[in-house]
Amino acid sequence: MARALNAVKSSGDLKQDFPALHRPVNGRAVAYLDSAASAQKSQYVIDAMSRVMTEHYANVHRGVYTFSSETTIAFENARQKVARFLNAKTDKEIVFTRNTTEAINLVAACLGQSLKAGDEIILTELEHHANIVPWYFLKEQKGVVLKIVPLKLDRSLDMAAFERLLGPKTKLVAVTQMSNALGTVVPVAEIAAKAHAVGAKVLVDGSQAVVHLDVDVQGIGCDFYAFTGHKLYGPSGVGVLYGRYDVLNALPPYQGGGEMIEQVTFDKITFKEPPYRFEAGTPAIVEVIGLGAAIDYLNGIDKAAVRAHEQKLLQEAEKRLAAIAGVTVYSTAPERAAILSFMIDKVHPHDVATVFDQLGIAVRAGHHCAQPLMKALGVAATVRASFALYNTMDDVERLAEGVHKVKKLFQ
Ligand SMILES: *Cc1c(COP(=O)(O)O)cnc(C)c1O
């Protein structure tokens, strides 16, 4: 059984809520430092999802019988939880998708229909491939021009360069709020204000930011905000697209099918209002409810304590790695959170990750779906340790031990 939510107060003891973290890997309890790729799930979320299927599972928005109406209520409650979590004006601004990737593809497909050759979209060097490839499709299909904001030497975003790229042809600025590869935090409210001043729309990729920052879509002033459930301690298979209502309402439908229509004849079809216009077919029912439970879990803990805890872990890890000769750290922007990208001299990141696994430490090695960023850093890959609310100082200790062990083996 899940603990009562009000029993969860501070970040020191949250590990016990996540059963998988107690499983030994190669003889030791896992030091899970890959939450930026996907986070572990609390017993609270696991129980909530299991409850749907054991107590009242049915399709949503359709049946009049008890199972269906109970499941529909739980499903729509999750939409309200997401709306409050992001500080959206109304839950009609919350579209459920499969993940961030689909949320961004949705905007590219729908907004893209009104773009023409020569229109400009501004991206940044920090972007995940999910916030590059859908726009590249528009470049190929429509002749839209992609402009890229570079990084400064400290690997924060070059805001002066951003302002120089903005102009009357800019139709959209698509930018991450927090880099998944470096942890760099981006001033998205400032970007949104400047983009709106030239009449451009703004899409924020919040995949990492929702996990580590307090997000307020009205405060940011963005038109779209995308995130993915599985990084927010929720299930995979569900993501969210927030869209300001008037902006969403001006978009054509995305996929066609059931649930998104008002009236269908073979001659004429009319579509529902947002968000349903963008939710064709049976949604990820259990996963959406699981995402709502993940948000309940987060609302039940002391957020400020969690933020402070994660910063403490990051700072300690940085301190420990800085003290080891032959380690290069790439996460150096003044504003950063929860992610530490580094290399050990003369050792391939995949070898580092393989040795780490033998020690029961899970980290990511690779390009982190951000090849243009790796190119800007002048590397093919890095090792990435990422911290989450359930990590402890012991995990940081294990990371430092692991680096020493790799150095002994390879140098
Ligand atoms: C993980 C991630 C994505 C993609 O998320 P999916 O769940 O794979 O769609 C996009 N952007 C950032 C910044 C991410 O961290």
Short mmCIF file of C-alpha atoms and ligand atoms in Angstrom, two decimals:
data_model
loop_
_atom_site.label_atom_id
_atom_site.label_comp_id
_atom_site.label_asym_id
_atom_site.label_seq_id
_atom_site.Cartn_x
_atom_site.Cartn_y
_atom_site.Cartn_z
CA MET A 1 0.00 0.00 0.00
CA ALA A 2 1.13 3.53 -0.69
CA ARG A 3 1.92 5.65 2.30
CA ALA A 4 -0.57 8.38 3.05
CA LEU A 5 0.52 11.38 1.04
CA ASN A 6 0.64 13.69 4.01
CA ALA A 7 3.27 11.41 5.53
CA VAL A 8 5.67 12.39 2.75
CA LYS A 9 7.29 15.59 3.88
CA SER A 10 10.92 16.02 3.03
CA SER A 11 13.28 14.78 0.36
CA GLY A 12 15.57 12.80 2.65
CA ASP A 13 13.36 9.74 2.87
CA LEU A 14 11.66 9.64 -0.52
CA LYS A 15 13.70 6.72 -1.82
CA GLN A 16 11.55 4.33 0.17
CA ASP A 17 8.53 5.31 -1.96
CA PHE A 18 10.23 3.91 -5.10
CA PRO A 19 10.38 0.10 -4.91
CA ALA A 20 12.72 -0.48 -7.88
CA LEU A 21 15.46 1.57 -6.19
CA HIS A 22 15.83 -1.14 -3.56
CA ARG A 23 16.70 -3.85 -6.03
CA PRO A 24 20.36 -4.85 -5.93
CA VAL A 25 22.27 -4.59 -9.21
CA ASN A 26 25.55 -6.51 -9.35
CA GLY A 27 25.50 -6.92 -5.60
CA ARG A 28 24.55 -3.40 -4.48
CA ALA A 29 21.33 -1.41 -4.35
CA VAL A 30 21.18 0.48 -7.62
CA ALA A 31 22.51 4.05 -7.69
CA TYR A 32 20.03 5.29 -10.28
CA LEU A 33 21.48 8.39 -11.92
CA ASP A 34 19.61 8.31 -15.23
CA SER A 35 16.31 9.96 -14.32
CA ALA A 36 16.78 12.51 -17.11
CA ALA A 37 16.19 9.61 -19.52
CA SER A 38 13.28 8.21 -17.52
CA ALA A 39 12.39 8.41 -13.85
CA GLN A 40 11.44 5.60 -11.47
CA LYS A 41 7.82 5.22 -10.35
CA SER A 42 6.54 5.56 -6.80
CA GLN A 43 4.38 2.87 -5.20
CA TYR A 44 1.68 5.56 -5.09
CA VAL A 45 1.63 5.79 -8.91
CA ILE A 46 1.88 2.01 -9.34
CA ASP A 47 -1.10 1.53 -6.99
CA ALA A 48 -3.19 4.21 -8.69
CA MET A 49 -2.70 2.59 -12.09
CA SER A 50 -3.34 -0.87 -10.74
CA ARG A 51 -6.54 0.40 -9.06
CA VAL A 52 -8.01 1.58 -12.37
CA MET A 53 -7.61 -1.88 -13.82
CA THR A 54 -8.73 -3.82 -10.76
CA GLU A 55 -11.74 -1.65 -9.85
CA HIS A 56 -13.42 0.14 -12.75
CA TYR A 57 -11.57 -0.01 -16.06
CA ALA A 58 -13.58 0.94 -19.17
CA ASN A 59 -13.25 3.24 -22.16
CA VAL A 60 -13.71 6.97 -21.51
CA HIS A 61 -16.27 9.51 -22.78
CA ARG A 62 -18.51 6.78 -24.16
CA GLY A 63 -20.41 4.46 -21.89
CA VAL A 64 -23.23 5.52 -19.56
CA TYR A 65 -22.55 2.61 -17.21
CA THR A 66 -20.75 2.95 -13.88
CA PHE A 67 -17.31 1.66 -14.91
CA SER A 68 -17.16 4.05 -17.84
CA SER A 69 -18.33 7.09 -15.92
CA GLU A 70 -15.90 6.37 -13.05
CA THR A 71 -12.99 5.99 -15.44
CA THR A 72 -14.03 9.13 -17.37
CA ILE A 73 -14.13 11.12 -14.14
CA ALA A 74 -10.67 9.88 -13.13
CA PHE A 75 -9.36 10.65 -16.62
CA GLU A 76 -10.76 14.19 -16.70
CA ASN A 77 -9.59 14.78 -13.11
CA ALA A 78 -6.07 14.07 -14.36
CA ARG A 79 -6.51 16.80 -16.97
CA GLN A 80 -7.45 19.25 -14.20
CA LYS A 81 -4.43 18.18 -12.15
CA VAL A 82 -2.13 18.86 -15.11
CA ALA A 83 -3.80 22.25 -15.71
CA ARG A 84 -3.24 23.29 -12.09
CA PHE A 85 0.29 21.88 -12.10
CA LEU A 86 1.24 24.09 -15.07
CA ASN A 87 -0.96 27.01 -13.93
CA ALA A 88 -2.95 26.89 -17.17
CA LYS A 89 -6.08 29.06 -17.26
CA THR A 90 -8.38 26.12 -17.94
CA ASP A 91 -8.16 22.36 -18.42
CA LYS A 92 -9.36 22.90 -22.02
CA GLU A 93 -5.78 24.00 -22.70
CA ILE A 94 -4.41 20.53 -21.85
CA VAL A 95 -4.09 18.03 -24.71
CA PHE A 96 -2.95 14.50 -23.90
CA THR A 97 -0.40 13.07 -26.33
CA ARG A 98 1.91 10.05 -26.27
CA ASN A 99 4.93 12.05 -25.11
CA THR A 100 6.83 15.31 -25.71
CA THR A 101 7.79 14.09 -29.15
CA GLU A 102 4.18 13.77 -30.23
CA ALA A 103 3.25 17.10 -28.61
CA ILE A 104 5.86 18.91 -30.71
CA ASN A 105 4.97 16.96 -33.85
CA LEU A 106 1.35 17.97 -33.29
CA VAL A 107 2.26 21.66 -33.26
CA ALA A 108 4.54 21.23 -36.29
CA ALA A 109 1.81 19.43 -38.23
CA CYS A 110 -1.04 21.81 -37.32
CA LEU A 111 0.73 25.17 -37.14
CA GLY A 112 2.92 24.13 -40.06
CA GLN A 113 -0.10 24.16 -42.40
CA SER A 114 -0.21 27.95 -42.25
CA LEU A 115 3.56 28.42 -42.84
CA LYS A 116 5.11 29.18 -46.21
CA ALA A 117 8.54 29.31 -47.84
CA GLY A 118 10.78 31.91 -46.24
CA ASP A 119 8.97 31.92 -42.88
CA GLU A 120 11.47 31.52 -40.06
CA ILE A 121 11.58 29.25 -37.00
CA ILE A 122 14.19 29.91 -34.32
CA LEU A 123 15.66 26.94 -32.41
CA THR A 124 18.70 26.72 -30.16
CA GLU A 125 21.84 24.63 -30.01
CA LEU A 126 20.55 23.08 -26.79
CA GLU A 127 17.57 21.30 -28.33
CA HIS A 128 16.72 17.63 -28.05
CA HIS A 129 16.14 15.96 -31.44
CA ALA A 130 12.40 15.99 -30.62
CA ASN A 131 12.53 19.78 -30.93
CA ILE A 132 14.60 19.75 -34.12
CA VAL A 133 13.37 17.00 -36.43
CA PRO A 134 9.67 18.08 -36.65
CA TRP A 135 10.82 21.57 -37.72
CA TYR A 136 13.29 20.08 -40.19
CA PHE A 137 10.29 18.34 -41.81
CA LEU A 138 8.75 21.80 -42.35
CA LYS A 139 12.00 23.02 -43.85
CA GLU A 140 11.90 20.09 -46.29
CA GLN A 141 8.19 20.31 -47.05
CA LYS A 142 7.60 24.04 -47.05
CA GLY A 143 10.92 25.81 -47.39
CA VAL A 144 10.67 27.19 -43.86
CA VAL A 145 14.04 28.58 -42.72
CA LEU A 146 15.54 27.31 -39.42
CA LYS A 147 17.69 29.76 -37.45
CA ILE A 148 19.79 28.49 -34.56
CA VAL A 149 20.72 30.39 -31.40
CA PRO A 150 24.30 29.45 -30.42
CA LEU A 151 25.73 28.93 -26.94
CA LYS A 152 28.19 31.20 -25.20
CA LEU A 153 31.51 29.84 -23.94
CA ASP A 154 29.98 29.09 -20.54
CA ARG A 155 27.32 27.04 -22.38
CA SER A 156 24.43 29.32 -21.53
CA LEU A 157 22.28 30.60 -24.39
CA ASP A 158 23.60 33.62 -26.31
CA MET A 159 20.65 35.96 -25.77
CA ALA A 160 22.20 38.77 -27.83
CA ALA A 161 22.43 36.38 -30.78
CA PHE A 162 18.82 35.38 -30.19
CA GLU A 163 17.72 39.00 -30.45
CA ARG A 164 19.67 39.43 -33.68
CA LEU A 165 17.92 36.39 -35.20
CA LEU A 166 14.44 37.66 -34.33
CA GLY A 167 12.69 39.56 -37.08
CA PRO A 168 9.45 40.12 -38.97
CA LYS A 169 9.79 36.72 -40.68
CA THR A 170 10.04 34.85 -37.35
CA LYS A 171 6.85 32.79 -36.96
CA LEU A 172 7.87 30.55 -34.10
CA VAL A 173 10.53 30.23 -31.43
CA ALA A 174 10.86 26.62 -30.18
CA VAL A 175 13.14 26.34 -27.18
CA THR A 176 13.85 24.03 -24.28
CA GLN A 177 13.43 25.37 -20.75
CA MET A 178 16.17 23.07 -19.49
CA SER A 179 18.76 21.13 -21.47
CA ASN A 180 18.54 17.36 -21.06
CA ALA A 181 22.23 16.99 -21.90
CA LEU A 182 23.76 19.79 -19.79
CA GLY A 183 21.13 20.93 -17.28
CA THR A 184 21.34 24.53 -18.57
CA VAL A 185 18.25 26.52 -17.57
CA VAL A 186 16.97 28.89 -20.25
CA PRO A 187 15.21 32.24 -19.56
CA VAL A 188 12.04 31.28 -21.44
CA ALA A 189 9.85 34.13 -20.11
CA GLU A 190 12.29 36.68 -21.51
CA ILE A 191 12.44 34.75 -24.80
CA ALA A 192 8.63 34.62 -25.00
CA ALA A 193 8.27 38.37 -24.41
CA LYS A 194 10.82 39.19 -27.10
CA ALA A 195 9.33 36.70 -29.57
CA HIS A 196 5.82 38.04 -29.03
CA ALA A 197 7.09 41.57 -29.66
CA VAL A 198 7.78 40.54 -33.29
CA GLY A 199 4.52 38.56 -33.55
CA ALA A 200 6.07 35.09 -33.29
CA LYS A 201 4.57 32.18 -31.38
CA VAL A 202 6.55 30.39 -28.68
CA LEU A 203 6.79 26.68 -27.93
CA VAL A 204 8.65 25.60 -24.80
CA ASP A 205 9.98 22.05 -24.43
CA GLY A 206 9.48 21.46 -20.71
CA SER A 207 10.48 17.77 -20.57
CA GLN A 208 13.19 18.39 -17.98
CA ALA A 209 11.96 21.67 -16.52
CA VAL A 210 8.67 20.27 -15.18
CA VAL A 211 10.69 17.85 -13.09
CA HIS A 212 13.13 20.30 -11.52
CA LEU A 213 11.63 23.82 -11.71
CA ASP A 214 8.34 25.39 -10.69
CA VAL A 215 6.55 25.86 -14.00
CA ASP A 216 3.91 28.52 -14.66
CA VAL A 217 2.84 28.67 -18.29
CA GLN A 218 0.97 31.95 -17.79
CA GLY A 219 4.01 33.43 -16.07
CA ILE A 220 6.25 32.30 -18.94
CA GLY A 221 3.69 33.62 -21.42
CA CYS A 222 4.33 30.83 -23.94
CA ASP A 223 1.79 29.69 -26.54
CA PHE A 224 2.70 26.01 -26.24
CA TYR A 225 4.38 23.94 -23.53
CA ALA A 226 5.24 20.26 -23.96
CA PHE A 227 6.26 17.60 -21.47
CA THR A 228 6.37 13.85 -21.11
CA GLY A 229 4.91 11.72 -18.29
CA HIS A 230 7.67 9.21 -17.79
CA LYS A 231 10.26 11.77 -16.68
CA LEU A 232 7.86 13.24 -14.12
CA TYR A 233 7.73 9.97 -12.13
CA GLY A 234 4.65 8.96 -14.14
CA PRO A 235 4.14 6.23 -16.73
CA SER A 236 5.45 6.17 -20.28
CA GLY A 237 2.92 6.43 -23.11
CA VAL A 238 1.44 9.75 -22.01
CA GLY A 239 2.59 13.31 -22.59
CA VAL A 240 1.06 16.76 -22.50
CA LEU A 241 0.70 19.64 -24.89
CA TYR A 242 -0.44 22.83 -23.22
CA GLY A 243 -1.71 25.43 -25.70
CA ARG A 244 -3.18 28.83 -24.92
CA TYR A 245 -6.86 28.35 -25.68
CA ASP A 246 -7.22 30.91 -28.45
CA VAL A 247 -4.05 29.59 -30.10
CA LEU A 248 -5.22 25.96 -29.89
CA ASN A 249 -8.67 26.90 -31.13
CA ALA A 250 -7.19 28.49 -34.25
CA LEU A 251 -5.39 25.26 -35.22
CA PRO A 252 -6.78 22.64 -37.61
CA PRO A 253 -7.15 19.04 -36.32
CA TYR A 254 -4.13 16.73 -35.98
CA GLN A 255 -5.10 13.09 -36.53
CA GLY A 256 -8.58 12.09 -37.69
CA GLY A 257 -10.74 9.50 -36.00
CA GLY A 258 -13.18 8.92 -33.18
CA GLU A 259 -13.52 11.31 -30.24
CA MET A 260 -12.35 14.40 -32.13
CA ILE A 261 -15.46 14.94 -34.24
CA GLU A 262 -18.80 16.64 -33.71
CA GLN A 263 -20.70 15.35 -36.75
CA VAL A 264 -19.62 13.03 -39.52
CA THR A 265 -21.22 12.44 -42.90
CA PHE A 266 -19.34 11.38 -46.01
CA ASP A 267 -19.79 14.91 -47.34
CA LYS A 268 -18.96 17.05 -44.35
CA ILE A 269 -17.27 16.62 -40.99
CA THR A 270 -17.20 19.10 -38.13
CA PHE A 271 -14.69 18.91 -35.32
CA LYS A 272 -14.86 19.27 -31.56
CA GLU A 273 -13.34 22.15 -29.67
CA PRO A 274 -9.93 21.85 -27.99
CA PRO A 275 -8.63 19.76 -26.37
CA TYR A 276 -10.72 16.93 -27.88
CA ARG A 277 -10.09 18.09 -31.46
CA PHE A 278 -6.49 16.91 -30.95
CA GLU A 279 -7.23 13.61 -29.19
CA ALA A 280 -8.36 11.20 -31.89
CA GLY A 281 -9.00 7.61 -30.84
CA THR A 282 -8.90 5.91 -27.46
CA PRO A 283 -6.31 7.67 -25.30
CA ALA A 284 -3.78 6.12 -22.90
CA ILE A 285 -6.46 5.82 -20.21
CA VAL A 286 -4.53 4.13 -17.41
CA GLU A 287 -1.39 6.16 -18.12
CA VAL A 288 -3.22 9.50 -18.04
CA ILE A 289 -4.66 8.58 -14.65
CA GLY A 290 -1.17 7.46 -13.58
CA LEU A 291 0.23 10.85 -14.61
CA GLY A 292 -2.44 12.51 -12.47
CA ALA A 293 -1.30 10.32 -9.55
CA ALA A 294 2.34 11.33 -10.16
CA ILE A 295 1.27 14.98 -9.87
CA ASP A 296 -0.66 14.18 -6.66
CA TYR A 297 2.49 12.59 -5.30
CA LEU A 298 4.55 15.68 -6.14
CA ASN A 299 1.91 17.96 -4.62
CA GLY A 300 2.14 15.89 -1.45
CA ILE A 301 5.83 16.56 -0.84
CA ASP A 302 7.69 19.72 0.07
CA LYS A 303 8.69 21.05 -3.35
CA ALA A 304 11.08 23.69 -2.06
CA ALA A 305 12.89 21.03 -0.01
CA VAL A 306 13.15 18.80 -3.08
CA ARG A 307 14.60 21.63 -5.21
CA ALA A 308 17.14 22.43 -2.48
CA HIS A 309 17.99 18.73 -2.08
CA GLU A 310 18.61 18.27 -5.81
CA GLN A 311 20.80 21.39 -5.93
CA LYS A 312 22.81 20.08 -2.98
CA LEU A 313 23.36 16.74 -4.73
CA LEU A 314 24.42 18.50 -7.93
CA GLN A 315 26.83 20.84 -6.14
CA GLU A 316 28.38 18.01 -4.16
CA ALA A 317 28.80 15.91 -7.33
CA GLU A 318 30.41 18.87 -9.11
CA LYS A 319 32.75 19.39 -6.18
CA ARG A 320 33.71 15.72 -6.09
CA LEU A 321 34.40 15.52 -9.84
CA ALA A 322 36.32 18.83 -9.87
CA ALA A 323 38.71 17.32 -7.34
CA ILE A 324 39.60 14.41 -9.67
CA ALA A 325 42.31 15.10 -12.26
CA GLY A 326 41.46 14.27 -15.87
CA VAL A 327 37.71 14.84 -15.59
CA THR A 328 36.14 17.48 -17.87
CA VAL A 329 32.73 18.82 -16.87
CA TYR A 330 30.45 20.31 -19.55
CA SER A 331 27.58 21.45 -17.33
CA THR A 332 28.94 24.91 -16.61
CA ALA A 333 26.17 27.45 -17.35
CA PRO A 334 25.49 29.81 -14.43
CA GLU A 335 21.85 28.63 -14.31
CA ARG A 336 21.73 24.85 -14.19
CA ALA A 337 19.91 22.02 -12.46
CA ALA A 338 20.05 18.30 -11.69
CA ILE A 339 22.26 17.21 -14.61
CA LEU A 340 26.02 16.72 -14.77
CA SER A 341 27.64 15.95 -18.13
CA PHE A 342 31.29 14.99 -18.09
CA MET A 343 34.12 13.00 -19.68
CA ILE A 344 37.04 11.10 -18.23
CA ASP A 345 40.21 11.71 -20.26
CA LYS A 346 41.02 8.97 -22.77
CA VAL A 347 38.04 6.81 -21.77
CA HIS A 348 35.05 6.42 -24.06
CA PRO A 349 31.77 7.34 -22.31
CA HIS A 350 30.34 3.90 -23.10
CA ASP A 351 33.24 2.25 -21.29
CA VAL A 352 32.60 4.50 -18.30
CA ALA A 353 28.93 3.51 -18.24
CA THR A 354 29.80 -0.18 -18.58
CA VAL A 355 32.20 -0.11 -15.64
CA PHE A 356 29.62 1.87 -13.67
CA ASP A 357 27.01 -0.81 -14.30
CA GLN A 358 29.32 -3.41 -12.78
CA LEU A 359 29.29 -1.22 -9.68
CA GLY A 360 25.50 -0.94 -9.71
CA ILE A 361 25.53 2.66 -10.95
CA ALA A 362 23.17 3.63 -13.77
CA VAL A 363 24.27 6.62 -15.90
CA ARG A 364 23.74 7.52 -19.53
CA ALA A 365 26.56 7.60 -22.07
CA GLY A 366 26.00 8.95 -25.55
CA HIS A 367 24.79 12.01 -27.44
CA HIS A 368 21.59 12.32 -25.36
CA CYS A 369 19.50 12.89 -28.51
CA ALA A 370 21.28 16.22 -28.94
CA GLN A 371 23.84 15.73 -31.68
CA PRO A 372 24.01 19.41 -32.70
CA LEU A 373 24.81 20.24 -29.07
CA MET A 374 27.54 17.58 -28.95
CA LYS A 375 28.99 19.13 -32.11
CA ALA A 376 28.99 22.55 -30.45
CA LEU A 377 30.78 21.03 -27.45
CA GLY A 378 33.30 19.39 -29.78
CA VAL A 379 32.58 15.85 -28.56
CA ALA A 380 30.68 12.83 -29.89
CA ALA A 381 29.26 11.84 -26.53
CA THR A 382 29.42 12.52 -22.80
CA VAL A 383 28.66 10.67 -19.58
CA ARG A 384 25.55 12.10 -17.95
CA ALA A 385 24.61 11.70 -14.31
CA SER A 386 21.18 13.10 -13.51
CA PHE A 387 19.62 13.60 -10.09
CA ALA A 388 16.04 13.22 -8.97
CA LEU A 389 14.08 13.69 -5.76
CA TYR A 390 14.89 10.17 -4.57
CA ASN A 391 18.67 10.35 -4.96
CA THR A 392 20.89 10.60 -1.87
CA MET A 393 24.40 11.72 -0.94
CA ASP A 394 25.29 8.04 -1.00
CA ASP A 395 24.50 8.00 -4.75
CA VAL A 396 26.89 10.97 -5.21
CA GLU A 397 29.53 9.08 -3.23
CA ARG A 398 29.04 6.05 -5.49
CA LEU A 399 29.44 8.28 -8.58
CA ALA A 400 32.78 9.61 -7.34
CA GLU A 401 33.94 6.10 -6.39
CA GLY A 402 33.00 4.94 -9.87
CA VAL A 403 35.10 7.64 -11.52
CA HIS A 404 38.12 6.64 -9.41
CA LYS A 405 37.60 3.01 -10.36
CA VAL A 406 37.43 3.82 -14.09
CA LYS A 407 40.62 5.84 -13.83
CA LYS A 408 42.38 2.93 -12.13
CA LEU A 409 41.25 0.53 -14.84
CA PHE A 410 42.00 2.68 -17.89
CA GLN A 411 44.80 5.06 -16.99
C1 LIG B 1 13.21 13.37 -23.03
C2 LIG B 1 13.13 14.66 -23.75
C3 LIG B 1 12.36 14.80 -24.91
C4 LIG B 1 11.60 13.67 -25.53
O1 LIG B 1 10.74 13.03 -24.66
P1 LIG B 1 9.93 11.75 -25.19
O2 LIG B 1 9.26 11.22 -23.99
O3 LIG B 1 10.96 10.80 -25.74
O4 LIG B 1 9.02 12.23 -26.25
C5 LIG B 1 12.34 16.03 -25.52
N1 LIG B 1 13.01 17.07 -25.01
C6 LIG B 1 13.75 16.98 -23.89
C7 LIG B 1 14.45 18.20 -23.37
C8 LIG B 1 13.83 15.77 -23.23
O5 LIG B 1 14.56 15.68 -22.11
#
